[in-house]
Amino acid sequence: MTSFPKPTLIPVNGVELEVFEAGTGTPVVLCHGWPEHAYSWRHQLPALAAAGHHVIAPNQRGYGNSSRPSEVTAYDIAHLTGDLIALLDHYGYADATFVGHDWGAYVVWALARLHPARVNKVINLSLPYPDRAAMPSIDFMESVLGGDNYFVHFNRHPGVADALFEANTAHFLRNLYRTPASAIPLIDLATAELQPGEPVLTEPDLAVLVDAFTSSGFTGGINWYRNFDRNWDLLQHADPVVHQSTLMIYGDRDTIPKSPNLEDFVPGVDVISLDCGHWIQEERPDETTQAITKWLAQED
């Protein structure tokens, strides 16, 4: 198990974020996905610090020991991006490089659009720029993917998945953190037999996540999904183009497809693909770290 710095609770934007940091120099903010934790960046944090960066890895609201507001709307994209801007303000930074994986990438894409002056560079893993759908997201997803899709299920059946995951936390995470991803519905991973595929996490690393979600529960993170329609409204007037220099890192075996029109929305993008599934920085930690540090060195 890789050592990780001790956290600090930092008040921002009406909540407290549990923040792990290391190094000095130009700021780099690492934004985890679902159901993850700042610990998912344990391989990149020390390497980026050694490369001359002040690396800031928050547990975003709803995760770890960060605040978990009870209102679903407290997890919309305005709040999530507002937390990161307030974090910059706390440290006195005008801007930073933001790195996101999975849901963290969604937040970083939105941050670059809603607060472009505060985002120096963008590095996103797994989730390419999300094109704006012609209708609110959950309706669209249900029409295309059906009611069993977890995006739809989380919204149509509030509380059901939360309770199921919390009653089977270790088994659910052990089933989820595998590559290639299971073909069965995500909801079923909480109770299904152990799925085929290679484990992504060692047992000690998995234990860190199990402990974190046993303490925090899953509702905070799932509430991010319950704001997709609200986010669709909140982003409608933002400039759709991401103007910052951007690095997009794909996993060739990820279940999330690569974008066919990424350069239309992110004209300054460089693209790298790694031989892995969805959990890119976990499955290919050295390659991910090298890709990020090399790209940042070239861009600085």
mmCIF file of N, CA, C and O in Angstrom, residues 152-252:
data_model
loop_
_atom_site.group_PDB
_atom_site.id
_atom_site.type_symbol
_atom_site.label_atom_id
_atom_site.label_comp_id
_atom_site.label_asym_id
_atom_site.label_seq_id
_atom_site.Cartn_x
_atom_site.Cartn_y
_atom_site.Cartn_z
ATOM 1 N N VAL A 152 -29.901 6.093 -14.798
ATOM 2 C CA VAL A 152 -31.357 6.196 -14.713
ATOM 3 C C VAL A 152 -31.848 5.662 -13.376
ATOM 4 O O VAL A 152 -32.676 6.296 -12.703
ATOM 5 N N HIS A 153 -31.337 4.501 -12.967
ATOM 6 C CA HIS A 153 -31.787 3.862 -11.729
ATOM 7 C C HIS A 153 -31.551 4.768 -10.529
ATOM 8 O O HIS A 153 -32.416 4.899 -9.657
ATOM 9 N N PHE A 154 -30.385 5.403 -10.453
ATOM 10 C CA PHE A 154 -30.080 6.291 -9.326
ATOM 11 C C PHE A 154 -31.116 7.403 -9.191
ATOM 12 O O PHE A 154 -31.426 7.842 -8.077
ATOM 13 N N ASN A 155 -31.643 7.878 -10.323
ATOM 14 C CA ASN A 155 -32.599 8.980 -10.307
ATOM 15 C C ASN A 155 -34.037 8.515 -10.117
ATOM 16 O O ASN A 155 -34.813 9.174 -9.433
ATOM 17 N N ARG A 156 -34.379 7.399 -10.710
ATOM 18 C CA ARG A 156 -35.763 6.925 -10.647
ATOM 19 C C ARG A 156 -36.073 6.205 -9.333
ATOM 20 O O ARG A 156 -37.236 6.111 -8.940
ATOM 21 N N HIS A 157 -35.047 5.694 -8.659
ATOM 22 C CA HIS A 157 -35.247 4.924 -7.431
ATOM 23 C C HIS A 157 -34.309 5.432 -6.335
ATOM 24 O O HIS A 157 -33.403 4.704 -5.902
ATOM 25 N N PRO A 158 -34.504 6.675 -5.899
ATOM 26 C CA PRO A 158 -33.573 7.245 -4.909
ATOM 27 C C PRO A 158 -33.517 6.420 -3.634
ATOM 28 O O PRO A 158 -34.532 5.994 -3.100
ATOM 29 N N GLY A 159 -32.287 6.187 -3.181
ATOM 30 C CA GLY A 159 -32.066 5.465 -1.934
ATOM 31 C C GLY A 159 -31.879 3.973 -2.078
ATOM 32 O O GLY A 159 -31.304 3.336 -1.183
ATOM 33 N N VAL A 160 -32.354 3.381 -3.172
ATOM 34 C CA VAL A 160 -32.287 1.923 -3.326
ATOM 35 C C VAL A 160 -30.843 1.464 -3.504
ATOM 36 O O VAL A 160 -30.349 0.589 -2.782
ATOM 37 N N ALA A 161 -30.139 2.042 -4.475
ATOM 38 C CA ALA A 161 -28.750 1.649 -4.712
ATOM 39 C C ALA A 161 -27.875 1.992 -3.519
ATOM 40 O O ALA A 161 -26.991 1.211 -3.139
ATOM 41 N N ASP A 162 -28.119 3.151 -2.906
ATOM 42 C CA ASP A 162 -27.321 3.574 -1.758
ATOM 43 C C ASP A 162 -27.323 2.487 -0.680
ATOM 44 O O ASP A 162 -26.273 2.083 -0.167
ATOM 45 N N ALA A 163 -28.529 2.030 -0.343
ATOM 46 C CA ALA A 163 -28.668 1.036 0.724
ATOM 47 C C ALA A 163 -28.038 -0.296 0.326
ATOM 48 O O ALA A 163 -27.401 -0.962 1.150
ATOM 49 N N LEU A 164 -28.193 -0.680 -0.932
ATOM 50 C CA LEU A 164 -27.637 -1.941 -1.401
ATOM 51 C C LEU A 164 -26.112 -1.919 -1.348
ATOM 52 O O LEU A 164 -25.474 -2.876 -0.886
ATOM 53 N N PHE A 165 -25.511 -0.817 -1.794
ATOM 54 C CA PHE A 165 -24.054 -0.706 -1.773
ATOM 55 C C PHE A 165 -23.532 -0.665 -0.331
ATOM 56 O O PHE A 165 -22.502 -1.257 -0.012
ATOM 57 N N GLU A 166 -24.243 0.037 0.528
ATOM 58 C CA GLU A 166 -23.783 0.172 1.916
ATOM 59 C C GLU A 166 -23.894 -1.136 2.686
ATOM 60 O O GLU A 166 -23.111 -1.388 3.614
ATOM 61 N N ALA A 167 -24.832 -1.997 2.298
ATOM 62 C CA ALA A 167 -24.974 -3.296 2.953
ATOM 63 C C ALA A 167 -23.954 -4.316 2.447
ATOM 64 O O ALA A 167 -23.764 -5.360 3.083
ATOM 65 N N ASN A 168 -23.304 -3.996 1.327
ATOM 66 C CA ASN A 168 -22.360 -4.943 0.713
ATOM 67 C C ASN A 168 -21.120 -4.193 0.206
ATOM 68 O O ASN A 168 -20.627 -4.450 -0.899
ATOM 69 N N THR A 169 -20.598 -3.278 1.017
ATOM 70 C CA THR A 169 -19.575 -2.351 0.537
ATOM 71 C C THR A 169 -18.345 -3.061 -0.011
ATOM 72 O O THR A 169 -17.902 -2.791 -1.140
ATOM 73 N N ALA A 170 -17.755 -3.961 0.756
ATOM 74 C CA ALA A 170 -16.517 -4.617 0.323
ATOM 75 C C ALA A 170 -16.752 -5.442 -0.944
ATOM 76 O O ALA A 170 -15.950 -5.397 -1.891
ATOM 77 N N HIS A 171 -17.852 -6.194 -0.975
ATOM 78 C CA HIS A 171 -18.122 -7.047 -2.133
ATOM 79 C C HIS A 171 -18.398 -6.189 -3.370
ATOM 80 O O HIS A 171 -17.905 -6.505 -4.469
ATOM 81 N N PHE A 172 -19.157 -5.118 -3.217
ATOM 82 C CA PHE A 172 -19.464 -4.246 -4.344
ATOM 83 C C PHE A 172 -18.188 -3.649 -4.938
ATOM 84 O O PHE A 172 -17.960 -3.703 -6.154
ATOM 85 N N LEU A 173 -17.324 -3.089 -4.090
ATOM 86 C CA LEU A 173 -16.106 -2.456 -4.590
ATOM 87 C C LEU A 173 -15.146 -3.485 -5.181
ATOM 88 O O LEU A 173 -14.491 -3.224 -6.197
ATOM 89 N N ARG A 174 -15.079 -4.663 -4.589
ATOM 90 C CA ARG A 174 -14.215 -5.715 -5.136
ATOM 91 C C ARG A 174 -14.719 -6.148 -6.522
ATOM 92 O O ARG A 174 -13.917 -6.421 -7.431
ATOM 93 N N ASN A 175 -16.014 -6.186 -6.702
ATOM 94 C CA ASN A 175 -16.593 -6.553 -7.996
ATOM 95 C C ASN A 175 -16.419 -5.437 -9.018
ATOM 96 O O ASN A 175 -16.229 -5.696 -10.213
ATOM 97 N N LEU A 176 -16.507 -4.197 -8.571
ATOM 98 C CA LEU A 176 -16.455 -3.051 -9.481
ATOM 99 C C LEU A 176 -15.040 -2.782 -9.975
ATOM 100 O O LEU A 176 -14.833 -2.491 -11.165
ATOM 101 N N TYR A 177 -14.069 -2.881 -9.080
ATOM 102 C CA TYR A 177 -12.687 -2.558 -9.425
ATOM 103 C C TYR A 177 -12.002 -3.761 -10.077
ATOM 104 O O TYR A 177 -11.094 -4.362 -9.529
ATOM 105 N N ARG A 178 -12.479 -4.066 -11.271
ATOM 106 C CA ARG A 178 -11.926 -5.158 -12.046
ATOM 107 C C ARG A 178 -11.842 -4.719 -13.503
ATOM 108 O O ARG A 178 -12.556 -3.806 -13.934
ATOM 109 N N THR A 179 -10.947 -5.363 -14.239
ATOM 110 C CA THR A 179 -10.856 -5.076 -15.667
ATOM 111 C C THR A 179 -10.660 -6.387 -16.427
ATOM 112 O O THR A 179 -9.878 -7.229 -15.980
ATOM 113 N N PRO A 180 -11.395 -6.617 -17.517
ATOM 114 C CA PRO A 180 -12.403 -5.713 -18.050
ATOM 115 C C PRO A 180 -13.635 -5.628 -17.159
ATOM 116 O O PRO A 180 -13.845 -6.482 -16.299
ATOM 117 N N ALA A 181 -14.433 -4.585 -17.393
ATOM 118 C CA ALA A 181 -15.611 -4.374 -16.567
ATOM 119 C C ALA A 181 -16.628 -5.487 -16.774
ATOM 120 O O ALA A 181 -16.714 -6.100 -17.838
ATOM 121 N N SER A 182 -17.402 -5.743 -15.729
ATOM 122 C CA SER A 182 -18.443 -6.756 -15.807
ATOM 123 C C SER A 182 -19.543 -6.324 -16.777
ATOM 124 O O SER A 182 -19.831 -5.137 -16.931
ATOM 125 N N ALA A 183 -20.158 -7.305 -17.415
ATOM 126 C CA ALA A 183 -21.249 -7.023 -18.350
ATOM 127 C C ALA A 183 -22.599 -6.932 -17.652
ATOM 128 O O ALA A 183 -23.582 -6.512 -18.260
ATOM 129 N N ILE A 184 -22.691 -7.328 -16.374
ATOM 130 C CA ILE A 184 -23.979 -7.288 -15.687
ATOM 131 C C ILE A 184 -24.253 -5.876 -15.211
ATOM 132 O O ILE A 184 -23.335 -5.062 -15.063
ATOM 133 N N PRO A 185 -25.525 -5.511 -14.961
ATOM 134 C CA PRO A 185 -25.836 -4.164 -14.475
ATOM 135 C C PRO A 185 -25.060 -3.819 -13.211
ATOM 136 O O PRO A 185 -24.873 -4.660 -12.325
ATOM 137 N N LEU A 186 -24.609 -2.582 -13.119
ATOM 138 C CA LEU A 186 -23.787 -2.152 -11.994
ATOM 139 C C LEU A 186 -24.482 -2.398 -10.665
ATOM 140 O O LEU A 186 -23.831 -2.795 -9.688
ATOM 141 N N ILE A 187 -25.781 -2.186 -10.602
ATOM 142 C CA ILE A 187 -26.521 -2.369 -9.352
ATOM 143 C C ILE A 187 -26.341 -3.797 -8.828
ATOM 144 O O ILE A 187 -26.239 -4.027 -7.622
ATOM 145 N N ASP A 188 -26.246 -4.753 -9.738
ATOM 146 C CA ASP A 188 -26.166 -6.161 -9.342
ATOM 147 C C ASP A 188 -24.811 -6.544 -8.773
ATOM 148 O O ASP A 188 -24.669 -7.617 -8.170
ATOM 149 N N LEU A 189 -23.797 -5.692 -8.962
ATOM 150 C CA LEU A 189 -22.461 -6.030 -8.475
ATOM 151 C C LEU A 189 -22.409 -6.137 -6.955
ATOM 152 O O LEU A 189 -21.510 -6.770 -6.407
ATOM 153 N N ALA A 190 -23.369 -5.525 -6.280
ATOM 154 C CA ALA A 190 -23.372 -5.573 -4.820
ATOM 155 C C ALA A 190 -23.666 -6.966 -4.286
ATOM 156 O O ALA A 190 -23.212 -7.323 -3.193
ATOM 157 N N THR A 191 -24.397 -7.753 -5.043
ATOM 158 C CA THR A 191 -24.817 -9.067 -4.546
ATOM 159 C C THR A 191 -24.423 -10.222 -5.465
ATOM 160 O O THR A 191 -24.506 -11.379 -5.050
ATOM 161 N N ALA A 192 -23.984 -9.934 -6.696
ATOM 162 C CA ALA A 192 -23.614 -10.997 -7.632
ATOM 163 C C ALA A 192 -22.331 -11.680 -7.170
ATOM 164 O O ALA A 192 -21.530 -11.112 -6.422
ATOM 165 N N GLU A 193 -22.131 -12.910 -7.627
ATOM 166 C CA GLU A 193 -20.879 -13.600 -7.322
ATOM 167 C C GLU A 193 -19.714 -12.817 -7.911
ATOM 168 O O GLU A 193 -19.898 -11.959 -8.789
ATOM 169 N N LEU A 194 -18.512 -13.085 -7.426
ATOM 170 C CA LEU A 194 -17.345 -12.347 -7.874
ATOM 171 C C LEU A 194 -17.197 -12.485 -9.386
ATOM 172 O O LEU A 194 -17.196 -13.587 -9.931
ATOM 173 N N GLN A 195 -17.107 -11.352 -10.048
ATOM 174 C CA GLN A 195 -17.089 -11.327 -11.502
ATOM 175 C C GLN A 195 -15.703 -11.677 -12.055
ATOM 176 O O GLN A 195 -14.687 -11.495 -11.387
ATOM 177 N N PRO A 196 -15.665 -12.192 -13.281
ATOM 178 C CA PRO A 196 -14.366 -12.465 -13.908
ATOM 179 C C PRO A 196 -13.626 -11.161 -14.185
ATOM 180 O O PRO A 196 -14.203 -10.077 -14.143
ATOM 181 N N GLY A 197 -12.368 -11.283 -14.479
ATOM 182 C CA GLY A 197 -11.559 -10.112 -14.747
ATOM 183 C C GLY A 197 -10.459 -9.956 -13.719
ATOM 184 O O GLY A 197 -10.476 -10.567 -12.651
ATOM 185 N N GLU A 198 -9.505 -9.124 -14.042
ATOM 186 C CA GLU A 198 -8.340 -8.920 -13.184
ATOM 187 C C GLU A 198 -8.637 -7.869 -12.122
ATOM 188 O O GLU A 198 -9.129 -6.783 -12.448
ATOM 189 N N PRO A 199 -8.358 -8.143 -10.849
ATOM 190 C CA PRO A 199 -8.543 -7.112 -9.828
ATOM 191 C C PRO A 199 -7.640 -5.912 -10.104
ATOM 192 O O PRO A 199 -6.466 -6.068 -10.459
ATOM 193 N N VAL A 200 -8.181 -4.730 -9.943
ATOM 194 C CA VAL A 200 -7.430 -3.506 -10.172
ATOM 195 C C VAL A 200 -6.658 -3.097 -8.918
ATOM 196 O O VAL A 200 -5.554 -2.556 -9.004
ATOM 197 N N LEU A 201 -7.233 -3.363 -7.747
ATOM 198 C CA LEU A 201 -6.643 -2.931 -6.484
ATOM 199 C C LEU A 201 -6.085 -4.110 -5.701
ATOM 200 O O LEU A 201 -6.649 -5.201 -5.719
ATOM 201 N N THR A 202 -5.003 -3.876 -5.000
ATOM 202 C CA THR A 202 -4.539 -4.857 -4.028
ATOM 203 C C THR A 202 -5.524 -4.872 -2.866
ATOM 204 O O THR A 202 -6.299 -3.916 -2.668
ATOM 205 N N GLU A 203 -5.499 -5.912 -2.075
ATOM 206 C CA GLU A 203 -6.405 -5.975 -0.930
ATOM 207 C C GLU A 203 -6.166 -4.830 0.064
ATOM 208 O O GLU A 203 -7.131 -4.255 0.573
ATOM 209 N N PRO A 204 -4.907 -4.446 0.374
ATOM 210 C CA PRO A 204 -4.722 -3.293 1.271
ATOM 211 C C PRO A 204 -5.267 -1.985 0.690
ATOM 212 O O PRO A 204 -5.838 -1.170 1.418
ATOM 213 N N ASP A 205 -5.107 -1.787 -0.617
ATOM 214 C CA ASP A 205 -5.643 -0.572 -1.228
ATOM 215 C C ASP A 205 -7.169 -0.604 -1.265
ATOM 216 O O ASP A 205 -7.834 0.419 -1.034
ATOM 217 N N LEU A 206 -7.721 -1.770 -1.566
ATOM 218 C CA LEU A 206 -9.169 -1.904 -1.523
ATOM 219 C C LEU A 206 -9.695 -1.601 -0.124
ATOM 220 O O LEU A 206 -10.746 -0.960 0.030
ATOM 221 N N ALA A 207 -8.970 -2.022 0.900
ATOM 222 C CA ALA A 207 -9.406 -1.792 2.278
ATOM 223 C C ALA A 207 -9.521 -0.309 2.600
ATOM 224 O O ALA A 207 -10.377 0.094 3.391
ATOM 225 N N VAL A 208 -8.662 0.521 1.985
ATOM 226 C CA VAL A 208 -8.752 1.967 2.199
ATOM 227 C C VAL A 208 -10.108 2.487 1.705
ATOM 228 O O VAL A 208 -10.785 3.270 2.392
ATOM 229 N N LEU A 209 -10.515 2.029 0.524
ATOM 230 C CA LEU A 209 -11.805 2.470 -0.016
ATOM 231 C C LEU A 209 -12.971 1.894 0.773
ATOM 232 O O LEU A 209 -13.977 2.578 1.013
ATOM 233 N N VAL A 210 -12.858 0.633 1.167
ATOM 234 C CA VAL A 210 -13.933 0.019 1.949
ATOM 235 C C VAL A 210 -14.127 0.786 3.251
ATOM 236 O O VAL A 210 -15.261 1.102 3.647
ATOM 237 N N ASP A 211 -13.041 1.122 3.929
ATOM 238 C CA ASP A 211 -13.144 1.885 5.173
ATOM 239 C C ASP A 211 -13.773 3.252 4.920
ATOM 240 O O ASP A 211 -14.625 3.712 5.702
ATOM 241 N N ALA A 212 -13.358 3.900 3.832
ATOM 242 C CA ALA A 212 -13.870 5.241 3.542
ATOM 243 C C ALA A 212 -15.372 5.210 3.282
ATOM 244 O O ALA A 212 -16.127 6.038 3.817
ATOM 245 N N PHE A 213 -15.828 4.253 2.465
ATOM 246 C CA PHE A 213 -17.252 4.220 2.129
ATOM 247 C C PHE A 213 -18.095 3.600 3.237
ATOM 248 O O PHE A 213 -19.287 3.906 3.344
ATOM 249 N N THR A 214 -17.501 2.767 4.066
ATOM 250 C CA THR A 214 -18.215 2.290 5.247
ATOM 251 C C THR A 214 -18.528 3.459 6.164
ATOM 252 O O THR A 214 -19.597 3.513 6.789
ATOM 253 N N SER A 215 -17.625 4.425 6.225
ATOM 254 C CA SER A 215 -17.828 5.606 7.058
ATOM 255 C C SER A 215 -18.762 6.625 6.403
ATOM 256 O O SER A 215 -19.671 7.147 7.041
ATOM 257 N N SER A 216 -18.550 6.906 5.127
ATOM 258 C CA SER A 216 -19.284 7.996 4.461
ATOM 259 C C SER A 216 -20.601 7.554 3.850
ATOM 260 O O SER A 216 -21.509 8.373 3.650
ATOM 261 N N GLY A 217 -20.727 6.264 3.538
ATOM 262 C CA GLY A 217 -21.866 5.829 2.743
ATOM 263 C C GLY A 217 -21.685 6.244 1.288
ATOM 264 O O GLY A 217 -20.673 6.850 0.909
ATOM 265 N N PHE A 218 -22.671 5.942 0.467
ATOM 266 C CA PHE A 218 -22.601 6.207 -0.969
ATOM 267 C C PHE A 218 -23.531 7.321 -1.428
ATOM 268 O O PHE A 218 -23.449 7.757 -2.572
ATOM 269 N N THR A 219 -24.409 7.800 -0.563
ATOM 270 C CA THR A 219 -25.446 8.735 -1.008
ATOM 271 C C THR A 219 -24.867 10.034 -1.549
ATOM 272 O O THR A 219 -25.338 10.555 -2.573
ATOM 273 N N GLY A 220 -23.835 10.582 -0.892
ATOM 274 C CA GLY A 220 -23.259 11.829 -1.368
ATOM 275 C C GLY A 220 -22.778 11.730 -2.797
ATOM 276 O O GLY A 220 -23.109 12.574 -3.638
ATOM 277 N N GLY A 221 -22.012 10.676 -3.102
ATOM 278 C CA GLY A 221 -21.519 10.508 -4.452
ATOM 279 C C GLY A 221 -22.629 10.230 -5.453
ATOM 280 O O GLY A 221 -22.608 10.734 -6.582
ATOM 281 N N ILE A 222 -23.600 9.430 -5.065
ATOM 282 C CA ILE A 222 -24.718 9.139 -5.967
ATOM 283 C C ILE A 222 -25.549 10.392 -6.226
ATOM 284 O O ILE A 222 -26.126 10.557 -7.312
ATOM 285 N N ASN A 223 -25.598 11.303 -5.271
ATOM 286 C CA ASN A 223 -26.335 12.553 -5.490
ATOM 287 C C ASN A 223 -25.754 13.377 -6.636
ATOM 288 O O ASN A 223 -26.460 14.210 -7.224
ATOM 289 N N TRP A 224 -24.491 13.175 -6.949
ATOM 290 C CA TRP A 224 -23.943 13.841 -8.134
ATOM 291 C C TRP A 224 -24.746 13.433 -9.369
ATOM 292 O O TRP A 224 -25.066 14.263 -10.223
ATOM 293 N N TYR A 225 -25.075 12.131 -9.475
ATOM 294 C CA TYR A 225 -25.849 11.632 -10.612
ATOM 295 C C TYR A 225 -27.268 12.193 -10.611
ATOM 296 O O TYR A 225 -27.881 12.337 -11.672
ATOM 297 N N ARG A 226 -27.779 12.493 -9.446
ATOM 298 C CA ARG A 226 -29.167 12.958 -9.333
ATOM 299 C C ARG A 226 -29.318 14.428 -9.708
ATOM 300 O O ARG A 226 -30.411 14.986 -9.602
ATOM 301 N N ASN A 227 -28.234 15.048 -10.176
ATOM 302 C CA ASN A 227 -28.277 16.437 -10.634
ATOM 303 C C ASN A 227 -28.010 16.571 -12.132
ATOM 304 O O ASN A 227 -27.806 17.684 -12.612
ATOM 305 N N PHE A 228 -28.052 15.458 -12.847
ATOM 306 C CA PHE A 228 -27.743 15.546 -14.274
ATOM 307 C C PHE A 228 -28.702 16.479 -15.009
ATOM 308 O O PHE A 228 -28.282 17.286 -15.839
ATOM 309 N N ASP A 229 -29.992 16.386 -14.739
ATOM 310 C CA ASP A 229 -30.935 17.276 -15.406
ATOM 311 C C ASP A 229 -30.713 18.730 -14.993
ATOM 312 O O ASP A 229 -30.781 19.643 -15.815
ATOM 313 N N ARG A 230 -30.447 18.947 -13.720
ATOM 314 C CA ARG A 230 -30.162 20.300 -13.239
ATOM 315 C C ARG A 230 -28.883 20.841 -13.894
ATOM 316 O O ARG A 230 -28.822 22.000 -14.305
ATOM 317 N N ASN A 231 -27.875 20.004 -14.018
ATOM 318 C CA ASN A 231 -26.637 20.426 -14.659
ATOM 319 C C ASN A 231 -26.859 20.773 -16.126
ATOM 320 O O ASN A 231 -26.222 21.690 -16.668
ATOM 321 N N TRP A 232 -27.740 20.033 -16.785
ATOM 322 C CA TRP A 232 -28.081 20.303 -18.183
ATOM 323 C C TRP A 232 -28.588 21.745 -18.321
ATOM 324 O O TRP A 232 -28.223 22.453 -19.268
ATOM 325 N N ASP A 233 -29.396 22.180 -17.366
ATOM 326 C CA ASP A 233 -29.881 23.565 -17.365
ATOM 327 C C ASP A 233 -28.769 24.553 -17.000
ATOM 328 O O ASP A 233 -28.626 25.605 -17.628
ATOM 329 N N LEU A 234 -27.975 24.223 -15.996
ATOM 330 C CA LEU A 234 -26.957 25.154 -15.507
ATOM 331 C C LEU A 234 -25.859 25.414 -16.536
ATOM 332 O O LEU A 234 -25.248 26.488 -16.539
ATOM 333 N N LEU A 235 -25.612 24.459 -17.416
ATOM 334 C CA LEU A 235 -24.527 24.597 -18.385
ATOM 335 C C LEU A 235 -24.979 25.127 -19.742
ATOM 336 O O LEU A 235 -24.151 25.354 -20.624
ATOM 337 N N GLN A 236 -26.280 25.361 -19.906
ATOM 338 C CA GLN A 236 -26.774 25.649 -21.251
ATOM 339 C C GLN A 236 -26.248 26.959 -21.831
ATOM 340 O O GLN A 236 -26.139 27.118 -23.047
ATOM 341 N N HIS A 237 -25.909 27.933 -20.974
ATOM 342 C CA HIS A 237 -25.446 29.221 -21.484
ATOM 343 C C HIS A 237 -23.930 29.381 -21.434
ATOM 344 O O HIS A 237 -23.403 30.422 -21.824
ATOM 345 N N ALA A 238 -23.226 28.365 -20.959
ATOM 346 C CA ALA A 238 -21.762 28.441 -20.899
ATOM 347 C C ALA A 238 -21.170 28.199 -22.286
ATOM 348 O O ALA A 238 -21.718 27.450 -23.096
ATOM 349 N N ASP A 239 -20.056 28.848 -22.563
ATOM 350 C CA ASP A 239 -19.329 28.624 -23.809
ATOM 351 C C ASP A 239 -19.052 27.125 -23.939
ATOM 352 O O ASP A 239 -18.436 26.529 -23.041
ATOM 353 N N PRO A 240 -19.470 26.482 -25.011
ATOM 354 C CA PRO A 240 -19.271 25.038 -25.127
ATOM 355 C C PRO A 240 -17.837 24.631 -25.446
ATOM 356 O O PRO A 240 -17.506 23.446 -25.366
ATOM 357 N N VAL A 241 -16.998 25.573 -25.803
ATOM 358 C CA VAL A 241 -15.630 25.258 -26.202
ATOM 359 C C VAL A 241 -14.690 25.372 -25.006
ATOM 360 O O VAL A 241 -14.719 26.361 -24.266
ATOM 361 N N VAL A 242 -13.854 24.358 -24.830
ATOM 362 C CA VAL A 242 -12.799 24.387 -23.821
ATOM 363 C C VAL A 242 -11.547 24.932 -24.509
ATOM 364 O O VAL A 242 -10.971 24.290 -25.389
ATOM 365 N N HIS A 243 -11.138 26.122 -24.103
ATOM 366 C CA HIS A 243 -10.060 26.827 -24.805
ATOM 367 C C HIS A 243 -8.675 26.532 -24.235
ATOM 368 O O HIS A 243 -7.671 26.870 -24.859
ATOM 369 N N GLN A 244 -8.606 25.907 -23.075
ATOM 370 C CA GLN A 244 -7.318 25.642 -22.445
ATOM 371 C C GLN A 244 -6.577 24.493 -23.154
ATOM 372 O O GLN A 244 -7.194 23.620 -23.766
ATOM 373 N N SER A 245 -5.245 24.507 -23.040
ATOM 374 C CA SER A 245 -4.467 23.356 -23.477
ATOM 375 C C SER A 245 -4.930 22.145 -22.671
ATOM 376 O O SER A 245 -5.083 22.221 -21.455
ATOM 377 N N THR A 246 -5.141 21.033 -23.357
ATOM 378 C CA THR A 246 -5.781 19.878 -22.730
ATOM 379 C C THR A 246 -5.079 18.588 -23.118
ATOM 380 O O THR A 246 -4.680 18.396 -24.273
ATOM 381 N N LEU A 247 -4.972 17.691 -22.140
ATOM 382 C CA LEU A 247 -4.519 16.323 -22.386
ATOM 383 C C LEU A 247 -5.666 15.390 -22.060
ATOM 384 O O LEU A 247 -6.226 15.435 -20.963
ATOM 385 N N MET A 248 -6.025 14.539 -23.012
ATOM 386 C CA MET A 248 -7.063 13.531 -22.821
ATOM 387 C C MET A 248 -6.395 12.156 -22.817
ATOM 388 O O MET A 248 -5.704 11.795 -23.768
ATOM 389 N N ILE A 249 -6.608 11.403 -21.726
ATOM 390 C CA ILE A 249 -6.041 10.061 -21.606
ATOM 391 C C ILE A 249 -7.177 9.046 -21.603
ATOM 392 O O ILE A 249 -8.047 9.073 -20.732
ATOM 393 N N TYR A 250 -7.161 8.166 -22.603
ATOM 394 C CA TYR A 250 -8.157 7.111 -22.722
ATOM 395 C C TYR A 250 -7.588 5.772 -22.256
ATOM 396 O O TYR A 250 -6.380 5.538 -22.350
ATOM 397 N N GLY A 251 -8.473 4.902 -21.811
ATOM 398 C CA GLY A 251 -8.150 3.492 -21.661
ATOM 399 C C GLY A 251 -8.738 2.750 -22.847
ATOM 400 O O GLY A 251 -9.947 2.850 -23.107
ATOM 401 N N ASP A 252 -7.903 2.029 -23.569
ATOM 402 C CA ASP A 252 -8.385 1.378 -24.789
ATOM 403 C C ASP A 252 -9.481 0.358 -24.522
ATOM 404 O O ASP A 252 -10.271 0.040 -25.415
#
